[in-house]
mmCIF file of C-alpha atoms in Angstrom:
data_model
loop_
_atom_site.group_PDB
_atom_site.id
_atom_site.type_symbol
_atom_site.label_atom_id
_atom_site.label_comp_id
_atom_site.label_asym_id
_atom_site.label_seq_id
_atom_site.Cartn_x
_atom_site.Cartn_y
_atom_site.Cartn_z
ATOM 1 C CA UNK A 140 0.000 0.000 0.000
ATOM 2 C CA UNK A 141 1.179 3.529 -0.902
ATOM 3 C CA UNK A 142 2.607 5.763 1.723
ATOM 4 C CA UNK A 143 -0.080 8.645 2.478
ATOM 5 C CA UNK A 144 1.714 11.143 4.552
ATOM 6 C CA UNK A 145 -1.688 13.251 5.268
ATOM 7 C CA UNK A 146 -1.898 11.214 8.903
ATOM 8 C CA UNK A 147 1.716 12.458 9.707
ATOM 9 C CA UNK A 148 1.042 15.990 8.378
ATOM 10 C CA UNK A 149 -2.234 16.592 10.244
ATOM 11 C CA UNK A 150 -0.776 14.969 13.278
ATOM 12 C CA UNK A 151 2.469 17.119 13.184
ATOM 13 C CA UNK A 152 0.143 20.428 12.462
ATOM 14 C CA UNK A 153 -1.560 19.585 15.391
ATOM 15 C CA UNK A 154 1.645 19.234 17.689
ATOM 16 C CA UNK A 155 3.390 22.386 16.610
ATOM 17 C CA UNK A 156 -0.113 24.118 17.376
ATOM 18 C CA UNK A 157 -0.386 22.612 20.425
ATOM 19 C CA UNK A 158 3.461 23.531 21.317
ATOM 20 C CA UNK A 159 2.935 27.271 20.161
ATOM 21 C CA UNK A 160 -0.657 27.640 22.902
ATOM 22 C CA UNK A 161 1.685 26.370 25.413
ATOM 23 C CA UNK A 162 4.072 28.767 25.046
ATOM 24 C CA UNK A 163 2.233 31.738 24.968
ATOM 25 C CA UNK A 164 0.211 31.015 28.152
ATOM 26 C CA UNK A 165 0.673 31.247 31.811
ATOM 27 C CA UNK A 166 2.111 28.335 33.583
ATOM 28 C CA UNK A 167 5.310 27.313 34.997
ATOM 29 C CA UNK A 168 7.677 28.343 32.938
ATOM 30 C CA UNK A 169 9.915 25.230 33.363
ATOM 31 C CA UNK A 170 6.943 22.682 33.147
ATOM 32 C CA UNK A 171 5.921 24.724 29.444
ATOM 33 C CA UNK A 172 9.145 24.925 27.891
ATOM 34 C CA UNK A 173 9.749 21.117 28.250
ATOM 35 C CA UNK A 174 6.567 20.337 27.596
ATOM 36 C CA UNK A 175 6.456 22.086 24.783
ATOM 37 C CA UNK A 176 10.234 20.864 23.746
ATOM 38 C CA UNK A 177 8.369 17.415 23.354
ATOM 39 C CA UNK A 178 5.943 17.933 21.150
ATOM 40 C CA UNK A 179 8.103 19.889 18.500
ATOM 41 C CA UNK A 180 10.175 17.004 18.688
ATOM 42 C CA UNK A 181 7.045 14.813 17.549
ATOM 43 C CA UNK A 182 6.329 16.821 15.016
ATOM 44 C CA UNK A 183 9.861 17.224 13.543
ATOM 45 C CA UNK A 184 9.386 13.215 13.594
ATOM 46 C CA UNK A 185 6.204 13.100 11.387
ATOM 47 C CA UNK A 186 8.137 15.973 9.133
ATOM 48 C CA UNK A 187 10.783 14.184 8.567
ATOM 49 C CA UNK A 188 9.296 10.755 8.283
ATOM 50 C CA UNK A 189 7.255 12.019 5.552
ATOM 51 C CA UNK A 190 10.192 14.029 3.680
ATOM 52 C CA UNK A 191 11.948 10.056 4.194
ATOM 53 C CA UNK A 192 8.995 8.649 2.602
ATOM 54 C CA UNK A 193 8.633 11.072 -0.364
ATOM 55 C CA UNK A 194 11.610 9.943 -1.798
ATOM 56 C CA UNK A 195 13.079 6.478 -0.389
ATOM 57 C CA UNK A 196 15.314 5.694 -3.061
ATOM 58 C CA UNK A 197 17.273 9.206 -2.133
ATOM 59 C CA UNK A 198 17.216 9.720 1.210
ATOM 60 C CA UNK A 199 20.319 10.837 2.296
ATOM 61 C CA UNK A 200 20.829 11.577 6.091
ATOM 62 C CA UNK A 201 17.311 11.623 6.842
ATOM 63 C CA UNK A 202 17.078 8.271 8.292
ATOM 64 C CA UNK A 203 19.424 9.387 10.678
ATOM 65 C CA UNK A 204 17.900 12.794 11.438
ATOM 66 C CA UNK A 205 14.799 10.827 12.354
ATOM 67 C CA UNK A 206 16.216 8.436 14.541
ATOM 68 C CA UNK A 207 18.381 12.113 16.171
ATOM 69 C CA UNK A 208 15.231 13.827 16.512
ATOM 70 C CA UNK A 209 13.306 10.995 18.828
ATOM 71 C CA UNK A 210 16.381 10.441 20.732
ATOM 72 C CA UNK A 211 15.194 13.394 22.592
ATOM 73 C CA UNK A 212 11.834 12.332 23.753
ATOM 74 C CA UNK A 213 12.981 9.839 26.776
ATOM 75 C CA UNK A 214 14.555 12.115 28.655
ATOM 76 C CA UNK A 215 12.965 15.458 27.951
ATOM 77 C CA UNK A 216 10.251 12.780 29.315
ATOM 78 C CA UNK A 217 12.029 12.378 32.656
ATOM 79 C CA UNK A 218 13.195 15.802 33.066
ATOM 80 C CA UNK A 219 9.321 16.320 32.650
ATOM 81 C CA UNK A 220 8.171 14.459 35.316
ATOM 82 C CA UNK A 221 11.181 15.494 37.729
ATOM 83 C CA UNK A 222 10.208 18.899 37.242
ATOM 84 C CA UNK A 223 6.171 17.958 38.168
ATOM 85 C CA UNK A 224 7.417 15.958 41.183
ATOM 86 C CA UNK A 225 6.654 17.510 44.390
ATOM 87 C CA UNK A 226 8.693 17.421 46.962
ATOM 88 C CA UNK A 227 11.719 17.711 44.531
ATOM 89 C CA UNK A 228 13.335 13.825 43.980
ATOM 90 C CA UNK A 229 16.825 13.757 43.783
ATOM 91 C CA UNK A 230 16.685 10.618 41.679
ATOM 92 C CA UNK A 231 14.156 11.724 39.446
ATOM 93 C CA UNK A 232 16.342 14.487 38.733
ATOM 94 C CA UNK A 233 19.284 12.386 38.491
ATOM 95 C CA UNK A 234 18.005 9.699 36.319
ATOM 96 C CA UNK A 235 16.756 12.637 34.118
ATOM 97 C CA UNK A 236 20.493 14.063 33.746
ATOM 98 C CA UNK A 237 22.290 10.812 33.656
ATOM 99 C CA UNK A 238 19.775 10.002 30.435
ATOM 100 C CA UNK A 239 20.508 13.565 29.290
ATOM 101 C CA UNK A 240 23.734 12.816 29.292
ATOM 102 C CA UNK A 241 23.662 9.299 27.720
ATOM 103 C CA UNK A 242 21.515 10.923 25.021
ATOM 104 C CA UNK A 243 24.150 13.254 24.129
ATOM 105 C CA UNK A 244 26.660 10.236 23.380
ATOM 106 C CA UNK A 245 23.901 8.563 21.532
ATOM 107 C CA UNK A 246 23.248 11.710 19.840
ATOM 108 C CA UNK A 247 26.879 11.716 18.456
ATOM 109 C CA UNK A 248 26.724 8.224 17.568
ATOM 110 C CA UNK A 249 24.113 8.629 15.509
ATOM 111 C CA UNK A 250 25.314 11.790 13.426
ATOM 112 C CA UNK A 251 28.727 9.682 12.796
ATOM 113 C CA UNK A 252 27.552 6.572 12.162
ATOM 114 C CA UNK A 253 26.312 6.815 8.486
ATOM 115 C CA UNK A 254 25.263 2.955 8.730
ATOM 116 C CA UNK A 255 22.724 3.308 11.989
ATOM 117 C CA UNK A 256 19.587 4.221 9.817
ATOM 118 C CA UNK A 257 18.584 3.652 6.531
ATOM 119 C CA UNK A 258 14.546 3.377 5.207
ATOM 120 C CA UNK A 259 13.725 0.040 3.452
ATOM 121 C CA UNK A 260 10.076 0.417 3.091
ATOM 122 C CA UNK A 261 7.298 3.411 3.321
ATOM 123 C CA UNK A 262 3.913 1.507 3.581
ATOM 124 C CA UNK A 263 0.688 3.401 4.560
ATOM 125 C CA UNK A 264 1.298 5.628 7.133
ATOM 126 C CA UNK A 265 4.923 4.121 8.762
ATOM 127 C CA UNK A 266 8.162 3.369 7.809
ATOM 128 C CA UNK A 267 10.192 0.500 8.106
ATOM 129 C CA UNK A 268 13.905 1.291 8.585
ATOM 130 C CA UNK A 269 17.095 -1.079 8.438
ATOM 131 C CA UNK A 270 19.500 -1.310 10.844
ATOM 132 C CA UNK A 271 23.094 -2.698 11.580
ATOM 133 C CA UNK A 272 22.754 -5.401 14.859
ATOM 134 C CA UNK A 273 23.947 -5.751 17.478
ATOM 135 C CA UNK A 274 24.511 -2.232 17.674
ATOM 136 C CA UNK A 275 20.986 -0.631 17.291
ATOM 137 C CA UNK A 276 20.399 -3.007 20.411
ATOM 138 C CA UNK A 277 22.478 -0.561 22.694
ATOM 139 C CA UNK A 278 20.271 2.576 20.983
ATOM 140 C CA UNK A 279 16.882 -0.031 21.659
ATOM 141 C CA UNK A 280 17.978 -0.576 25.401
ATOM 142 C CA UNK A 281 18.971 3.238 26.164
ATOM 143 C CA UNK A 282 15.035 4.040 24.321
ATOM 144 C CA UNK A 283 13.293 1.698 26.505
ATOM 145 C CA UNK A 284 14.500 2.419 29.710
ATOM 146 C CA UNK A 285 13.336 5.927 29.630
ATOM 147 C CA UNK A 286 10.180 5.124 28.405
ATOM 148 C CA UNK A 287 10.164 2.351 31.208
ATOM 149 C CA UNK A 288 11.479 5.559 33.815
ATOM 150 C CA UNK A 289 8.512 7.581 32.295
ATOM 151 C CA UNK A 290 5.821 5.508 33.160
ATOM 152 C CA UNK A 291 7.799 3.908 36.649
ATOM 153 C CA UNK A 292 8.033 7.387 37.722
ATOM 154 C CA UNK A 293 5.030 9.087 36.743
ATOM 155 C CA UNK A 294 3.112 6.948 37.921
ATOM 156 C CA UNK A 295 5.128 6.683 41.389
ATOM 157 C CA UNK A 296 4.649 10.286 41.833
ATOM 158 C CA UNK A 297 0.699 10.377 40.734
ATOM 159 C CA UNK A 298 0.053 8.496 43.526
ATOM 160 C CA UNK A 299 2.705 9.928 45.853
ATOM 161 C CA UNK A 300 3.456 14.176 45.035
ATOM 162 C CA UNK A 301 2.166 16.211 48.329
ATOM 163 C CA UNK A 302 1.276 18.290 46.152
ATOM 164 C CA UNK A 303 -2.596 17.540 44.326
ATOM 165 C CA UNK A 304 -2.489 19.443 41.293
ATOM 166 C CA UNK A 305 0.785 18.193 40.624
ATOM 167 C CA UNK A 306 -0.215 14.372 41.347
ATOM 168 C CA UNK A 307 -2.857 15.775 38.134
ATOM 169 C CA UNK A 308 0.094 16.928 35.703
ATOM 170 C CA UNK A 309 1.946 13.674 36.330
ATOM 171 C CA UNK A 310 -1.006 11.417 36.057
ATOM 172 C CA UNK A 311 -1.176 13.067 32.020
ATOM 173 C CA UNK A 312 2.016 12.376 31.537
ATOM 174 C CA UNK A 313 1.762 8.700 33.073
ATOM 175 C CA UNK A 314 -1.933 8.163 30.977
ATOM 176 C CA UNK A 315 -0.206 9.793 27.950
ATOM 177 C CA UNK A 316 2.715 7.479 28.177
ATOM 178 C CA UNK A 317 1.107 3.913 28.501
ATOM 179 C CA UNK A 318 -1.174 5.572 25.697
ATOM 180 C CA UNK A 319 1.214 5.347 23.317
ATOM 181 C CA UNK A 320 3.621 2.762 24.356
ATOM 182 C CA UNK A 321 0.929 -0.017 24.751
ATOM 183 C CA UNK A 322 -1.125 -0.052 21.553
ATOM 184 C CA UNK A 323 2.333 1.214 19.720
ATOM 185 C CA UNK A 324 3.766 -2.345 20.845
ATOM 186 C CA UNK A 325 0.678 -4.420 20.232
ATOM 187 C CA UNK A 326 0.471 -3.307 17.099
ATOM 188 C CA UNK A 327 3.980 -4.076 15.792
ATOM 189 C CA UNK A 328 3.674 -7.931 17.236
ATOM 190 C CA UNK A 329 0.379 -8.557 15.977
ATOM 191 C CA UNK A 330 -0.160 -6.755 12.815
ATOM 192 C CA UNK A 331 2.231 -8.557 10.250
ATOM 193 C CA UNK A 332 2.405 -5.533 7.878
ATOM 194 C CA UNK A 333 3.537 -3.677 10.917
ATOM 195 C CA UNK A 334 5.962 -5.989 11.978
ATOM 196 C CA UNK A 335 9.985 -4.179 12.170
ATOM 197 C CA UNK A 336 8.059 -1.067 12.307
ATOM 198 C CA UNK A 337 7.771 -0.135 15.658
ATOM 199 C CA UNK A 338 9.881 3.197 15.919
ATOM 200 C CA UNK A 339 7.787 4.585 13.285
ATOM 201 C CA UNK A 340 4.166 2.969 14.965
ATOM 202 C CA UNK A 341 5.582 4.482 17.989
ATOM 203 C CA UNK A 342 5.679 7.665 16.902
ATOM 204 C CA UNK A 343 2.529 7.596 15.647
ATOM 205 C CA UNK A 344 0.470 6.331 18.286
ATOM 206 C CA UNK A 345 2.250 9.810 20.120
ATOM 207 C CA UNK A 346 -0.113 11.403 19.172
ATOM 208 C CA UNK A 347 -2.286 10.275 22.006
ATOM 209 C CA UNK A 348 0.607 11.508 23.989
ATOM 210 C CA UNK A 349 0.480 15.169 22.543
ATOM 211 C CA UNK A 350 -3.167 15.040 23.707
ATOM 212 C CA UNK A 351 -2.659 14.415 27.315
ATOM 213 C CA UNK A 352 -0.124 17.024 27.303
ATOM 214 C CA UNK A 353 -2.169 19.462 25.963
ATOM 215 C CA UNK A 354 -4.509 18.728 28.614
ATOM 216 C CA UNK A 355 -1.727 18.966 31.193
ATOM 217 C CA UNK A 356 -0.910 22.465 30.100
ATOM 218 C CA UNK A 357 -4.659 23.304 30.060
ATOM 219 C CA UNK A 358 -4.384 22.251 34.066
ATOM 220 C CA UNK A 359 -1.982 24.091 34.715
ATOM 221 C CA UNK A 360 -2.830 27.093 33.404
ATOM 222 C CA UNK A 361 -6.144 26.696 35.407
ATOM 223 C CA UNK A 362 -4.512 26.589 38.097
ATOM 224 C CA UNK A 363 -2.401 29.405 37.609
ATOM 225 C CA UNK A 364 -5.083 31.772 36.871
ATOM 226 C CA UNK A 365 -7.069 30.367 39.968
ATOM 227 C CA UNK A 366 -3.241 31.314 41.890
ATOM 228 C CA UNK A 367 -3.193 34.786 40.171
ATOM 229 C CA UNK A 368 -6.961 35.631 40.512
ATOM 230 C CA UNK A 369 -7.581 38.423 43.351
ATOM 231 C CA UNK A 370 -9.382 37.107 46.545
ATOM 232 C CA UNK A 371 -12.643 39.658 46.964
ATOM 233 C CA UNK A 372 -12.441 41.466 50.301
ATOM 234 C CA UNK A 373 -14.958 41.237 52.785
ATOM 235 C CA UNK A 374 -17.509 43.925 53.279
ATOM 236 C CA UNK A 375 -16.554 45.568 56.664
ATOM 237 C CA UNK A 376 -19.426 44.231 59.101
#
């Protein structure tokens, strides 16, 4: 079946909106930035998937720039939820720097490496890409355990912040995170078309992260305007 890139387009439009609201709204500052940081990242995904897909036969480095773009997403993910985390966790915030910092190497890897990426098939709306093993193991293992320190820790501190509202934000993230993950992964075992194209059914199924996101912002800037809004003064007796 022919590639249709309109799902990726629309999908991308809608992240780049939704990243653009964020950012020129109340809310913490920190909480914004990153969240926002994510879902560019999406969308340059679905942008670049779609340039990949447009042409397969010449690709060039876009394989790569694909694979350097959702590199990101883990641990902008746990710097995410350490920032929502009240009282502040030490190790949330240093499992989110020592994946930073992992990503960086990975990141480096990737842009040298002109054999770590290349797109065999465009089918639908995903791609199938080829890659040299073992090695694309060690990039598989760093991927999965932030998206495993995503969900561990969002949901750890959904049920555990002191802080209500922010046991809210993390519960989106947490929801938005086994949203995409799950069905992502049941679809690439039990769909044979699918089958070897996980990173790209990943990204897709994001999506339903980008949505609880957007509702985490629109929490937060509830709150903040129910924080900034003027308590009446009582009528002298």
């Amino acid at each position: 079946m022919e590639y249709s890139p309109l799902l990726a387009l629309a999908t991308a439009l809608f992240e780049v909106v939704v990243a653009v609201w964020a950012l020129r709204g109340p809310g913490d500052r920190s909480i914004v930035r990153t969240a926002a940081a994510i879902l560019v990242l999406l969308a340059g995904y679905q942008v670049t998937e779609v340039a990949i897909c447009a042409n397969v036969d010449a690709q060039g480095v876009l394989p790569r720039l694909a694979f350097l773009d959702v590199t990101w997403l883990p641990p902008l993910g746990l710097v995410l939820v350490a920032q929502l985390h009240r009282p502040r966790s030490r190790l949330f915030h240093a499992a989110s720097r020592t994946l930073l910092a992992a990503a960086f190497g990975i990141a480096a890897w990737i842009a040298l490496d002109r054999s770590f990426a290349t797109a065999s098939v465009c089918s639908a709306v995903y791609a199938r890409y080829t890659h040299v093993m073992p090695r694309f193991a060690v990039y598989a293992g760093f991927y999965w355990i932030g998206l495993f320190g995503m969900v561990l820790f969002s949901g750890h501190g959904a049920r555990t912040s002191a802080d209500l509202h922010r046991r809210r934000l993390l519960t989106q993230v947490f929801l938005g995170t086994l949203g995409f993950v799950v069905p992502a992964v049941i679809t690439s075992w039990f769909i044979p078309t699918a089958r070897g194209a996980l990173p790209s059914v990943m990204c897709h199924f994001a999506l339903i992260l980008a949505v609880f996101l957007a509702r985490m912002i629109a929490l937060e800037r509830r709150q903040t305007g129910r924080a900034e809004s003027p308590t009446p003064a009582r009528e002298p007796a």
